[in-house]
């Protein structure tokens, strides 16, 4: 047995032998050629009539490949966490159960919360109540379809202000195609959203000014159309008044002037 594992194996034996209990442990053994292999051992201690251990039934199997794979995976995860924590964006990960199991330093610094608070569905506590239902709907439907997604929502910052963020999620798969969950990244887009809002307001103001200008042009046009016939009416009426005053207006002429006024 490898020198670093002997104490742990002795502790397992010391616990199982006196009471005839089951045992299970993993440890390294050093082969004659110096190679190191991992063994998984499990069994049961049998007690004799005198209550003392008399026999041990068990089996040991070589689990070196599994242990090496676990070690490689652990090292890979540690490298990923190191890179993720150094990234200038917020990063999250979830498993096949839809629950989040990792948030990088960028996310935790932004929200001002601990990893324990954010794990599972804890992160949802920071999403604005008006955005949460839509956010969960997009996440859930995309997750079930194993499809990438993009969504925008307001996330509470460590100072209490809700900031607009852009969240891009991508499904994760193992080398053999097995679904592993999702990984996502978020960036603060509050300034962009404010710029879009300002641009929309400017467009609305320009549209309003345009409508006012158009109404002014229409009013001027109507005034011109009205003023022309009014001018003709006034001219004809004035002429009729002068002729009547002079006593020179015949009935037929008066009739013609009145007809012109009515026509105008």
mmCIF file of N, CA and C in Angstrom, residues 22 121 136 184 192 233 248 252-253:
data_model
loop_
_atom_site.group_PDB
_atom_site.id
_atom_site.type_symbol
_atom_site.label_atom_id
_atom_site.label_comp_id
_atom_site.label_asym_id
_atom_site.label_seq_id
_atom_site.Cartn_x
_atom_site.Cartn_y
_atom_site.Cartn_z
ATOM 1 N N UNK A 22 -19.380 -3.798 7.368
ATOM 2 C CA UNK A 22 -18.952 -3.704 5.974
ATOM 3 C C UNK A 22 -17.916 -2.593 5.857
ATOM 4 N N UNK A 121 -30.942 27.777 -8.113
ATOM 5 C CA UNK A 121 -31.743 28.861 -8.678
ATOM 6 C C UNK A 121 -31.581 30.161 -7.898
ATOM 7 N N UNK A 136 -36.794 33.062 -17.412
ATOM 8 C CA UNK A 136 -36.884 31.628 -17.120
ATOM 9 C C UNK A 136 -37.517 30.867 -18.272
ATOM 10 N N UNK A 184 -22.781 29.967 -19.948
ATOM 11 C CA UNK A 184 -23.236 31.253 -20.448
ATOM 12 C C UNK A 184 -22.330 32.387 -20.026
ATOM 13 N N UNK A 192 -25.729 50.900 -23.568
ATOM 14 C CA UNK A 192 -26.308 50.699 -24.901
ATOM 15 C C UNK A 192 -27.822 50.851 -24.872
ATOM 16 N N UNK A 233 -65.470 87.648 -53.211
ATOM 17 C CA UNK A 233 -66.787 87.997 -52.656
ATOM 18 C C UNK A 233 -66.807 89.452 -52.227
ATOM 19 N N UNK A 248 -77.267 103.314 -60.423
ATOM 20 C CA UNK A 248 -77.021 102.874 -61.794
ATOM 21 C C UNK A 248 -77.162 101.358 -61.964
ATOM 22 N N UNK A 252 -81.219 93.224 -63.461
ATOM 23 C CA UNK A 252 -80.512 92.087 -64.044
ATOM 24 C C UNK A 252 -79.035 92.101 -63.669
ATOM 25 N N UNK A 253 -78.462 93.338 -63.611
ATOM 26 C CA UNK A 253 -77.060 93.458 -63.221
ATOM 27 C C UNK A 253 -76.874 93.052 -61.765
#
